[in-house]
């Protein structure tokens, strides 16, 4: 028998699933506060919804195959084509702006990448039907508020924000032609990770002159709103940054300005972004991006045939989980049950079952021993499960119409009337008049 | 562009996802009450973990392909082999009994089945390490309590329970040989859906004599505990039903006896069951089984190499969703947001953003208009989102240090101090001293 999952796929044992569940719950909770509705699509889709799009980076890494019906299919590498298909199919009936989120598992097949995962989960939040800068602020704020909900402050996470409209304006002013913009974006995207002479050579090969190349580097180096304002003051199209500044002002009004770094080295790899682009990073930049997104006003028309402005972001679970563990923000292991019900003799078992079921009906997580173990072993299991309290049912207790409620941490216990067990557990009264137990 | 998902795959629009989320939440909540921990595995697994097992029914319907690394892989058709692999890998370190659940999406590829789905979600609950009848009661009780949590009573759902040990004993006594048991189980499994002469002919072909064939039909017709007790009274191995009866007694003690039908026509299709077997059906039997499971004491040894007794069940989302919709038990459509924040003039927008963010930080779902719409259109959007209240912020209100809280259902409104908005929303006080508004 194979004793392992496929390379790049994760097993989630309960202790590992706990962190994943914490991430999912937090994603859902913050999206809900923003009025975003959850949707989902199939993990398997027709191949051509991915190849139709320009994201060349993704197409080479597709998990693709031919199904038994002869269809070319792929395990979804990203959610946007599914999202575009679904929005397009009901575009007229959906109230704008559309605020949707999803938490798909995504797949990619990269060769020769030892240790890299071939699947991950990704929060996708998209807002459709609103071209103005408040929508951009709303989506960036949602991403930041997810960080805040995890307990990550502006000292731990930074939102680096730029705008393709601003980049275009500044680059054009520096002498970059329309046809060379793509090469300039690529160079800016690589500016942090590559050596300048290499990038300059590539730009030169793309036909840029020395002044334009210098302009590209100057734009990529702009950090902070004052520096951007200064650069724009020399620019013929000083209004290109108006939407970006309106977005930044809105984020300030929301109280989130402290998280924001204006950073013109951010362009995002994908060709389809048309306006605001942003990425979230850990402040020390020791990890990959936590989240990336932006405005893609032409994409729904290209993918789904409906002309609606849109923007959104994707946030993966892997980098986020690393960061949370690193910062001590992963949740502490939870107890399996609140209460353990123990039966002293076999005759007590039906009574234990009745009590356990009563507790469960009241929403209390509860377990009992299934194999007729002696009381000591039952209480050991109770401890192992992290139960805060045990209810012990023995013949003498039953004769008195009582059970014993034992506080497993404090090693104290008290008798409680059988018909008052729920009340006692809810009020904690059982512990209030405890007498010392021997554990 | 393809405007549809692949055949047999579902898109979940927000209104459809709401029912799925209700099902998932309820599954998780009831499993939690029973002290079950959630796990998950990969949706893609090595093919041989499925072909190694005897479930021939499943193997013919696998969604299988060769990956780019030359591995034979399959989209998981069931969770048990993944579960067995995971338990086996850490068997020594896991505290018994292991109580685990998962909610995987499962896949199958059936040709020629128009309208049938090729994916569904399934709650899998398994309990490992306990051979006794209380474990069986625990697992059946969990399945029934899931039904109860959905609001389904014993008049709407029935748990049909049998036991392979009892079947084997009765069939052997009727003259069925060990080698013929599999054929007899198959005939019993089909007894409700096939014509008797056909089944008799198949049993005859398998070598059963007339008396044995009559015995098979007689066993398949046993309904209710008294009828089973009567049949066992004539049987040489009257004790074969002791575990089943202990399980039934435990379910009575839990208060769930009213849901149980002893029904010896239940055997379950898969070969690996060794003891209790059960299925949940809608009382009118108009739908397929809601849930099926049983004890499979030899399977973990066969699949994972660890010899541990185990039992569990699988409950799909599709039949369950049909039943809930049919009985009016699907949740009512939820509002997108609790509160809508409206700005009267552009100058009010930053204040609206601040209020909205304050509410969201307090966990209140909240939306505002992104495009500078007139107040009337903002309130129309608020209505469309199902917001119970709107907070209207205008210049005059701001000058007084106030906002207006409007009850959108009651069409009433009241001024509230800006710094008391949260308190007012929490207490509902804003509605208490309302004056009539014009909507």
PDB file of C-alpha atoms in Angstrom, chain B residues 158-162 192 223 259-263 265-266 277-281 285:
ATOM      1  CA  UNK B 158     -36.128   6.078   9.181  1.00  0.00           C
ATOM      2  CA  UNK B 159     -32.914   4.276  10.105  1.00  0.00           C
ATOM      3  CA  UNK B 160     -33.015   0.741   8.755  1.00  0.00           C
ATOM      4  CA  UNK B 161     -30.598  -1.436  10.692  1.00  0.00           C
ATOM      5  CA  UNK B 162     -29.327  -4.954  10.142  1.00  0.00           C
ATOM      6  CA  UNK B 192     -36.799  -4.565  -2.963  1.00  0.00           C
ATOM      7  CA  UNK B 223     -38.928  -6.618   9.818  1.00  0.00           C
ATOM      8  CA  UNK B 259     -36.103   6.279  14.455  1.00  0.00           C
ATOM      9  CA  UNK B 260     -35.029   2.626  14.198  1.00  0.00           C
ATOM     10  CA  UNK B 261     -36.441  -0.102  11.979  1.00  0.00           C
ATOM     11  CA  UNK B 262     -34.842  -3.528  12.238  1.00  0.00           C
ATOM     12  CA  UNK B 263     -34.818  -4.475   8.570  1.00  0.00           C
ATOM     13  CA  UNK B 265     -33.189  -6.493   3.706  1.00  0.00           C
ATOM     14  CA  UNK B 266     -30.338  -4.043   4.437  1.00  0.00           C
ATOM     15  CA  UNK B 277     -25.081  -2.259   8.550  1.00  0.00           C
ATOM     16  CA  UNK B 278     -27.566   0.605   8.296  1.00  0.00           C
ATOM     17  CA  UNK B 279     -29.114   3.068   5.906  1.00  0.00           C
ATOM     18  CA  UNK B 280     -31.196   6.186   6.433  1.00  0.00           C
ATOM     19  CA  UNK B 281     -34.160   6.805   4.153  1.00  0.00           C
ATOM     20  CA  UNK B 285     -38.971   6.071   0.344  1.00  0.00           C
TER      21      UNK B 285
END
